[in-house]
Short mmCIF file of C-alpha atoms in Angstrom, two decimals:
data_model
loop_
_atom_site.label_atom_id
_atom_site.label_comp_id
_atom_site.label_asym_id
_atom_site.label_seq_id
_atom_site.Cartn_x
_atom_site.Cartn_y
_atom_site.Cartn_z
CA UNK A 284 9.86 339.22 227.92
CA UNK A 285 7.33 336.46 227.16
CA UNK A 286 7.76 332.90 226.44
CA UNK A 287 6.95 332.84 222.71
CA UNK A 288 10.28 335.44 222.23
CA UNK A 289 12.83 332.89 224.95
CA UNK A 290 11.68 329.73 223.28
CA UNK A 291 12.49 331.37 219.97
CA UNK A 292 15.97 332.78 221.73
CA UNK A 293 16.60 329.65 222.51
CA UNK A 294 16.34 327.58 219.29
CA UNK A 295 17.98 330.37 217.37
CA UNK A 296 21.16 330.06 220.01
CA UNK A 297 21.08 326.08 219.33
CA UNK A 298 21.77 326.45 215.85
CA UNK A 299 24.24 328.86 215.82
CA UNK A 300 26.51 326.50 218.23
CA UNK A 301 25.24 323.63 215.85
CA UNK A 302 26.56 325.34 212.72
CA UNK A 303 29.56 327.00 214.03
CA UNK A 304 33.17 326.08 212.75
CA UNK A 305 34.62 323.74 215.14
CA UNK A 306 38.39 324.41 216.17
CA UNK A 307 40.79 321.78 215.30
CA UNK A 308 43.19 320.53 217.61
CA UNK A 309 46.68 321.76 216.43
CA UNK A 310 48.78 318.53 215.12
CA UNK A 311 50.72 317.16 217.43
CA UNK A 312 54.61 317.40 217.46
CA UNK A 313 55.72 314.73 215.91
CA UNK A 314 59.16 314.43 215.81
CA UNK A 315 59.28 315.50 219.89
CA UNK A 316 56.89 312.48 220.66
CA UNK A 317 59.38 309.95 217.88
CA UNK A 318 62.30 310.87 219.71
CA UNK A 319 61.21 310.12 222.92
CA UNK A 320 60.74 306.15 221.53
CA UNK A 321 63.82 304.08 222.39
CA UNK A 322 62.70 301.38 219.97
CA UNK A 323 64.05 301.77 216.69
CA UNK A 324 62.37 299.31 214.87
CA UNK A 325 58.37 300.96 216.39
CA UNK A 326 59.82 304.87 215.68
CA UNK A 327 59.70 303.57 212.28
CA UNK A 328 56.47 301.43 213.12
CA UNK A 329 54.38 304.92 213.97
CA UNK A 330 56.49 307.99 211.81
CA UNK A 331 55.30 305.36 208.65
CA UNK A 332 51.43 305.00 210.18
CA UNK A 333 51.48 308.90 211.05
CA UNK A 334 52.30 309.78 207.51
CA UNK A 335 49.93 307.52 205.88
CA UNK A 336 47.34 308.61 208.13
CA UNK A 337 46.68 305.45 210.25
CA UNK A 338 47.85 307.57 213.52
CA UNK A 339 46.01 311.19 213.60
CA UNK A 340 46.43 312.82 216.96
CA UNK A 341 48.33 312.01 220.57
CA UNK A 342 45.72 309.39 221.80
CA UNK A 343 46.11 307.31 218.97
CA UNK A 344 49.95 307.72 219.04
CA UNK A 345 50.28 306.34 222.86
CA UNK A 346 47.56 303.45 221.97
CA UNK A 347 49.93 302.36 219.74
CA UNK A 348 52.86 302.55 221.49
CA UNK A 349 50.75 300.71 224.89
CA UNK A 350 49.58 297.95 222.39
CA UNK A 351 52.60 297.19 220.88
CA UNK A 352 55.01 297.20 224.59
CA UNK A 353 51.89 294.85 225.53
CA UNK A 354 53.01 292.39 222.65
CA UNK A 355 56.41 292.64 222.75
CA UNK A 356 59.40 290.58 224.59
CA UNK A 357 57.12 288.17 226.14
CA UNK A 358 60.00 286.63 227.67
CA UNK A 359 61.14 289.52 229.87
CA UNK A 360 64.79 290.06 228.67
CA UNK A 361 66.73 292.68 228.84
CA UNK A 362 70.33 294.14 227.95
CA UNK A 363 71.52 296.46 224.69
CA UNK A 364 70.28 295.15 221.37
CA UNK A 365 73.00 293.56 219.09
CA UNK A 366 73.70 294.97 216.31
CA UNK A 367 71.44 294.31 212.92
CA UNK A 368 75.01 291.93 211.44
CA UNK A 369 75.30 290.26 214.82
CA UNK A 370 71.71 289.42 214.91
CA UNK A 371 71.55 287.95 211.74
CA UNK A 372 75.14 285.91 212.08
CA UNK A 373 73.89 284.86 215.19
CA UNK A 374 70.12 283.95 213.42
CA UNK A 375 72.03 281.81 210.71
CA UNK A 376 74.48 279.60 213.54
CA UNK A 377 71.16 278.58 215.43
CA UNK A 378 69.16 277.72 212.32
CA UNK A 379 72.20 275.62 211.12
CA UNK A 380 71.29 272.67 213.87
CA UNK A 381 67.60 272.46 210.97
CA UNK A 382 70.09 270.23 208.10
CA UNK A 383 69.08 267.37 207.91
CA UNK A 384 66.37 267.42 210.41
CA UNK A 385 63.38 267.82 208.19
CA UNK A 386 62.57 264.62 208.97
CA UNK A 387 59.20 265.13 207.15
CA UNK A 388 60.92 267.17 203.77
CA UNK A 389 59.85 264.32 200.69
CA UNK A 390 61.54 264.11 197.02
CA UNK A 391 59.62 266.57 195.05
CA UNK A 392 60.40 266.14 191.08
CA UNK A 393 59.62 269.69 189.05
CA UNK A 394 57.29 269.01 185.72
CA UNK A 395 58.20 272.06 183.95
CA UNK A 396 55.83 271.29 180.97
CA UNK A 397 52.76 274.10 181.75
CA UNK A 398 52.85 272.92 185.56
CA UNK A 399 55.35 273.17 188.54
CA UNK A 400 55.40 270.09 190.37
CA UNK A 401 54.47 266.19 188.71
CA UNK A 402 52.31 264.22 191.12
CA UNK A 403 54.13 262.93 194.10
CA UNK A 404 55.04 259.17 194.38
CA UNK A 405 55.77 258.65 197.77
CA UNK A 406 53.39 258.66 200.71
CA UNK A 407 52.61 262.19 202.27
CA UNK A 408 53.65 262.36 205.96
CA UNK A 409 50.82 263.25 208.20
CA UNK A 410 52.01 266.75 208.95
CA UNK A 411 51.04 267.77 205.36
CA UNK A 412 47.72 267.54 205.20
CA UNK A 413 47.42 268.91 209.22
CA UNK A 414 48.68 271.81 207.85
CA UNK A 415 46.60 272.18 204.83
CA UNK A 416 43.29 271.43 206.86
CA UNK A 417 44.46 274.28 209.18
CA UNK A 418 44.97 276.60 205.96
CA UNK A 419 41.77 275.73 205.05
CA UNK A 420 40.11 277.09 207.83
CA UNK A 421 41.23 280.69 207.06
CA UNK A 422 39.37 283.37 204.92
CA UNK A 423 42.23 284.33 202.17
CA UNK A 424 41.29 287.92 202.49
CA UNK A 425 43.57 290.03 204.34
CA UNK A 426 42.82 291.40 207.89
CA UNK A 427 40.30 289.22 208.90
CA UNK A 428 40.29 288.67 212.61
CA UNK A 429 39.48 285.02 212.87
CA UNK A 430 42.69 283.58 214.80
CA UNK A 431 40.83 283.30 217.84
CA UNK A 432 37.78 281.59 216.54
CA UNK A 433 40.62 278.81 215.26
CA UNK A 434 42.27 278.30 218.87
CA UNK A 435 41.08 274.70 219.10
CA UNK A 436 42.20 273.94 215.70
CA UNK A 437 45.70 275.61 216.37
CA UNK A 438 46.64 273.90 219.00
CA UNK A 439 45.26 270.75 217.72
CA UNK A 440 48.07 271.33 214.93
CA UNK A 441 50.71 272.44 217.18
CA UNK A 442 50.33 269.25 219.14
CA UNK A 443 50.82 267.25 215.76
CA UNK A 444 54.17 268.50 215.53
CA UNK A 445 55.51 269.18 219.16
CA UNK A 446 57.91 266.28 218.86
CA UNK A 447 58.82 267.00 215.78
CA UNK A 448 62.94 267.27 215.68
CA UNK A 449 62.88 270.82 213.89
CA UNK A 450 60.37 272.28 216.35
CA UNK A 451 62.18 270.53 219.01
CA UNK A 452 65.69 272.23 217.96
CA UNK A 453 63.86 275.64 217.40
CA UNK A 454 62.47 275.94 221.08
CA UNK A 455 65.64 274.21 222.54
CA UNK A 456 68.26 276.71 221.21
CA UNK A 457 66.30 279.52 222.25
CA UNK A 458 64.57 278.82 225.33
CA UNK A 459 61.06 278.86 224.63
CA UNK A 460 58.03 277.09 224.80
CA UNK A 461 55.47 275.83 222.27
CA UNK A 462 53.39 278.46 223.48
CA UNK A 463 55.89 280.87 222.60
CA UNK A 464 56.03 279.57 218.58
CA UNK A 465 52.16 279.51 218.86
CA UNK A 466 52.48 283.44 219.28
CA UNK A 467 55.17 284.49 217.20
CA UNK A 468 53.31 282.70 214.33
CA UNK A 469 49.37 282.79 215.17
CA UNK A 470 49.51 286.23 216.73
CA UNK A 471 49.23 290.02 215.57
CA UNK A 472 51.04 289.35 212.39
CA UNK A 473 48.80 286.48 211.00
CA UNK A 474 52.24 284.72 209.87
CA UNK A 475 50.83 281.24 209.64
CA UNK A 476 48.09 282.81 207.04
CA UNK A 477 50.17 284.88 205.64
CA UNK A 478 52.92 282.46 204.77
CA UNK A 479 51.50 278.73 204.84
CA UNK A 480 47.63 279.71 203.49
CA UNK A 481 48.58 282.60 201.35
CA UNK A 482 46.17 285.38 201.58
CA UNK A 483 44.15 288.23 199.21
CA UNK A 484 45.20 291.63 198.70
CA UNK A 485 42.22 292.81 196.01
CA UNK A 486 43.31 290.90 192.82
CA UNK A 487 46.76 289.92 194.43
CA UNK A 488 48.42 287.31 196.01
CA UNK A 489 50.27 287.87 199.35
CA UNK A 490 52.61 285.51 200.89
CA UNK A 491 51.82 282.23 199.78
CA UNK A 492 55.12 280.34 200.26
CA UNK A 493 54.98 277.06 201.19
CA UNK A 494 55.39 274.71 197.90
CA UNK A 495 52.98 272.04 199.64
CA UNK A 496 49.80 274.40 199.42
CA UNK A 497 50.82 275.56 195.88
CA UNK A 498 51.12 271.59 194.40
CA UNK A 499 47.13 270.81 196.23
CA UNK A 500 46.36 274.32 194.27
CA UNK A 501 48.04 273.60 191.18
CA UNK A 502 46.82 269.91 191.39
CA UNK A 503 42.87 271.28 191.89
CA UNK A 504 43.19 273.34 189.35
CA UNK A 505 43.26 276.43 191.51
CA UNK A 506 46.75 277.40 191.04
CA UNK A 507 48.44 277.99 187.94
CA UNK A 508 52.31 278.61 186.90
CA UNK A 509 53.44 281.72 185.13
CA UNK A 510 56.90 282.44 183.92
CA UNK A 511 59.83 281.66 185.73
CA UNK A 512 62.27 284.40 186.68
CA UNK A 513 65.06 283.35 188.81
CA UNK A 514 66.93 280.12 190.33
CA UNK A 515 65.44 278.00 187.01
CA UNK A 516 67.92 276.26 187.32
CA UNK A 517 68.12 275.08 191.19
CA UNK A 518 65.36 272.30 191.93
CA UNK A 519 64.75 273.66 195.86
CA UNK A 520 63.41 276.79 195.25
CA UNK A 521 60.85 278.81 192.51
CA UNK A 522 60.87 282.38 192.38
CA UNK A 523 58.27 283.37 189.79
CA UNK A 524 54.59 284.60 188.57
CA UNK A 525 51.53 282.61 189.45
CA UNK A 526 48.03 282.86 189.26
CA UNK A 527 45.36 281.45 192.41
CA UNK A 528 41.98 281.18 192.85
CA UNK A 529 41.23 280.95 196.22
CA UNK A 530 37.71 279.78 196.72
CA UNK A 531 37.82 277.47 192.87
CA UNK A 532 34.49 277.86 191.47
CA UNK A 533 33.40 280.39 194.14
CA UNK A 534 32.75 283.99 193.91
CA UNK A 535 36.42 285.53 194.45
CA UNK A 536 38.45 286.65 191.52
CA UNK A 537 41.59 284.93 190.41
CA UNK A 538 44.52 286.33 192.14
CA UNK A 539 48.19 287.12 190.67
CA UNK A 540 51.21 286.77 192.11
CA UNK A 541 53.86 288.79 190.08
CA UNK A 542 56.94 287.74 191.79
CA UNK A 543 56.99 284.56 194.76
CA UNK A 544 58.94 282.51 195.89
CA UNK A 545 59.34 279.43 198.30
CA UNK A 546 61.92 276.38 199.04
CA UNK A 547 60.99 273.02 197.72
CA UNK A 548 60.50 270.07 199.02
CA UNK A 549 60.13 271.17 203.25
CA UNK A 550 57.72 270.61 205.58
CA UNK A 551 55.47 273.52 207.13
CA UNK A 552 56.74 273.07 210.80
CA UNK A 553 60.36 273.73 209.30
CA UNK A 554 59.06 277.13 207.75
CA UNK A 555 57.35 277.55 211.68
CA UNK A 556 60.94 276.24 213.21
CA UNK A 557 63.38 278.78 211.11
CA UNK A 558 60.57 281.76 211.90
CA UNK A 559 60.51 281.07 215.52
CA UNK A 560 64.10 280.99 215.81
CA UNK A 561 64.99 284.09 213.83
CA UNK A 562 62.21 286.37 215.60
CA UNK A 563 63.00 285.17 219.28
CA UNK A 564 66.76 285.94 218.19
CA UNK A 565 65.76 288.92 217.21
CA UNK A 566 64.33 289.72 220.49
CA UNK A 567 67.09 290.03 222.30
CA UNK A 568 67.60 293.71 224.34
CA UNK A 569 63.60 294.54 224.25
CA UNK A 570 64.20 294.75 220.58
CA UNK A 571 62.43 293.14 217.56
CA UNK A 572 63.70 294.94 214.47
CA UNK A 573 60.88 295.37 211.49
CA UNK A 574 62.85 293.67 209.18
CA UNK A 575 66.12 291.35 209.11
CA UNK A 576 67.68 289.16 206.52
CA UNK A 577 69.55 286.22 207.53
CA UNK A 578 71.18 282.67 206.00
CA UNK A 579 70.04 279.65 206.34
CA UNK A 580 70.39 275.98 205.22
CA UNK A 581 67.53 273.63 205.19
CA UNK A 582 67.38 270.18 203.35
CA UNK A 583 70.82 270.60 202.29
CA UNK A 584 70.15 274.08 200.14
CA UNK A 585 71.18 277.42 201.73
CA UNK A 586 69.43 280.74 200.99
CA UNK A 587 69.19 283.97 201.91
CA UNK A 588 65.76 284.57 204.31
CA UNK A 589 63.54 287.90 204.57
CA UNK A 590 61.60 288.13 208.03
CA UNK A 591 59.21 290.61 208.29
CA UNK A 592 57.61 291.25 211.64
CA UNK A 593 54.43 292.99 212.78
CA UNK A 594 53.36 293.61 216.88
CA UNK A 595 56.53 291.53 217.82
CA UNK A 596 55.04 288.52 215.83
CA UNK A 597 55.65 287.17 212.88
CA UNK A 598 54.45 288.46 209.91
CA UNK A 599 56.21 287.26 206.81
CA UNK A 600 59.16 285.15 206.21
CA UNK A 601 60.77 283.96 202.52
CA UNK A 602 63.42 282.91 200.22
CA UNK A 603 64.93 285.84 198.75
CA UNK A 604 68.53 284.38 196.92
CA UNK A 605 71.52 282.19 197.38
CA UNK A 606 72.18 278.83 196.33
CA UNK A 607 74.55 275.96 197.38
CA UNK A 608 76.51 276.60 200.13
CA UNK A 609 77.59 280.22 199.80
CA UNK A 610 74.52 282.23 200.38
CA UNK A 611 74.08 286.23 200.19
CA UNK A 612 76.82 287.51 202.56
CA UNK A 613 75.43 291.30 204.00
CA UNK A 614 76.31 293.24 206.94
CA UNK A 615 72.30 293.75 207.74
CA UNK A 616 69.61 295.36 206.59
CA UNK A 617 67.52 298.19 207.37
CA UNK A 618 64.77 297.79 209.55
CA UNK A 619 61.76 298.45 207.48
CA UNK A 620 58.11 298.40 207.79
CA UNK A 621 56.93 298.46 204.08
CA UNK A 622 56.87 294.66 203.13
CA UNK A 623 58.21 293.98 199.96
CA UNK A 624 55.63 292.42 198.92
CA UNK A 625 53.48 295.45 198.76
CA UNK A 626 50.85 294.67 201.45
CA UNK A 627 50.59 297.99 202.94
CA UNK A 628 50.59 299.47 206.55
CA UNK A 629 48.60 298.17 208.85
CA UNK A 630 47.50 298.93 212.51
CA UNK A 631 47.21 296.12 215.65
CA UNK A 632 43.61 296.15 217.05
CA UNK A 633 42.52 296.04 220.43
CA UNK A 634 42.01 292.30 220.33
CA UNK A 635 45.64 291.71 218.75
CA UNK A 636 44.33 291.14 215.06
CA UNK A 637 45.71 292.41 212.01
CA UNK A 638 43.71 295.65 210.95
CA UNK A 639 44.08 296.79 207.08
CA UNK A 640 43.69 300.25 206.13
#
C-alpha cells in the first residue's frame, strides 16, 4: 500500500470524526439531585436557574451548590431553621430598638407641584453626601463586577458610620461585626448598588430606594416624578413612577421606573442597619430564605419591608405597605427567587459578583 493512498486514508478518516454527530449527554435527573438539597430557600435558587437555562448539566449544578455553601452562614451557626412567621416576628422586635435612633434622619417637606421634594433648609449631615460619593463610584448597569475595585472606598464609608447609633444597635443585637454588614450589603448581591445607587436594567430602573439619591437626581435634573400611586397621602414614604437618567447628558438612555418606592426622610446607614439585621436573623439554622417580609418602624412610621437575598447577601430591601403604627400583619411569605421588581435570575461568579443572564 503506498504512501500517497495512507496519507489520503488518513485525511479522509479525520473528517469523518470531524463531521460526525456528537452524542449528547442525557439530562441529568433533576428532581433526584433537588431533593437531595436540605436548603429550601437554594432548591428553589437552582430548580428556577435549571429551568431558565442558567444551570445545564451536573457540573454546573454542584458549582452552584459549592459557591453558594462557600457564601453562606459566615458565622458558623447551627440548629433547625425557625419558621418563615417566627423569623419575621422575631426580624420586626430587633429592628424596633432603630425609633428614634436615626440620629442623622432630617425634616424633608414634599413639593408636590411637578417635583417630589422642595430644597432642603437645614444642613445635610455628613453621612449624606459619604454615601452619595460612594454611589457615585458605581456603573448603574446591572452585573458589573466592580465591588472589589471599590474596597478602599467601602471601607472608607463604613468607617464614617461605625459609631453611628443605628449601625451600632444593628451589630449589637445580633452579634456581628462591621465586617459582617460590609458583606451582607457589598457582597454577591450588590445590595448597596442595588438599593442606595439604583441600577439599569435596559431602559429600566432597578432598586433605587433611598429618597436622598432621588432629591440630588431630581435636583440635577436627572430624576423626574411621574404619577403617584399609593400612600399620597403619608409624608414618609412615595410609592410611584419615575423617570432617571443615570449618566445626565451622557450616552445612556433615560430609565423608567413604573412602580418604586422608598421611606422619607432616613439616612442610608439606617436602610444598611434594618438590612443587616433582618438577613443575619434570617440566618439562623444554616438557613437564609430567598425572600421574607417583615415590620418595621423607623423615624416614627412603621411599614411593611421586602428583603430579597442573593448568595446569602443582600440583594434588595424596600417599603412595600403599612402606615402608622399597625403595619401589614402576615404569617410569612414564600421564599422566592423572582424579585418583584422584575430583575431576572442571575448566577454568582467565581469571584462572588453578580452575573446577569
Amino acid at each position: 500500500m503506498n504512501r500517497t493512498f495512507i496519507r489520503f486514508a488518513v485525511v479522509l478518516l479525520t473528517l469523518v470524526v470531524a463531521i460526525a454527530p456528537v452524542r449528547a449527554d442525557p439530562a441529568p435527573a433533576w428532581n433526584e439531585l433537588l431533593e437531595q438539597v436540605d436548603d429550601a430557600g437554594l432548591r428553589t435558587t437552582l430548580a428556577n436557574s435549571i429551568t431558565i437555562g442558567l444551570i445545564t448539566d451536573r457540573a454546573e449544578f454542584e458549582a452552584t451548590i459549592a459557591r453558594s455553601h462557600r457564601r453562606t452562614d459566615r458565622t458558623g451557626r447551627t440548629g433547625a431553621p425557625p419558621s418563615r412567621g417566627g423569623v419575621s416576628d422575631e426580624i420586626g422586635r430587633r429592628c424596633a430598638g432603630l425609633a428614634g435612633k436615626d440620629v442623622d434622619a432630617i425634616k424633608v417637606t414634599i413639593d408636590g407641584r411637578g417635583r417630589l421634594f422642595a430644597p432642603l433648609a437645614a444642613r445635610l449631615p455628613s453621612s449624606y453626601q459619604a454615601a452619595v460619593a460612594l454611589a457615585a463610584r458605581f456603573d448603574p448597569k446591572v452585573g458589573t463586577p466592580e465591588l472589589k475595585d471599590h474596597e478602599r472606598e467601602i471601607d472608607a464609608y463604613l468607617a464614617t458610620i461605625a459609631d453611628d447609633p443605628v449601625i451600632k444597635h444593628a451589630l449589637a443585637v445580633t452579634g456581628t461585626r462591621l465586617d459582617d454588614l460590609k458583606a451582607n450589603w457589598f457582597g454577591a448581591g450588590a445590595g448597596f448598588e442595588h438599593v442606595i445607587c439604583g441600577e439599569m436594567k435596559k431602559t429600566s430602573v432597578s432598586g433605587y430606594h433611598w429618597w436622598f439619591k432621588f432629591y440630588t437626581d431630581e435636583t440635577a435634573g436627572r430624576a423626574r416624578l411621574g404619577q403617584n400611586i399609593d400612600h399620597a397621602g403619608d409624608t414618609g414614604i412615595f410609592t410611584g413612577r419615575f423617570t432617571w437618567d443615570p449618566d445626565g447628558n451622557g450616552p445612556l438612555p433615560m430609565l423608567v421606573k413604573s412602580k418604586g418606592g422608598f421611606t422619607i426622610g432616613n439616612s442610608a446607614q439606617v436602610l444598611l442597619a434594618l438590612g443587616h439585621i433582618a438577613i443575619e436573623t434570617a440566618r439562623k439554622g444554616n438557613n437564609v430564605p430567598s425572600a421574607v417580609q417583615f415590620n418595621a418602624n423607623i423615624n416614627g412610621r412603621a411599614y411593611t419591608w421586602q428583603l430579597y437575598t442573593l448568595g446569602g447577601t443582600i440583594r434588595s430591601l424596600y417599603p412595600i405597605c403599612g402606615s402608622g403604627d399597625s403595619a401589614h400583619s402576615f404569617d410569612g411569605v414564600d421564599a422566592v427567587y423572582y424579585d418583584l421588581e422584575e430583575d431576572g435570575l442571575r448566577a454568582l461568579g467565581a469571584d462572588g459578583s453578580l452575573t446577569v443572564h
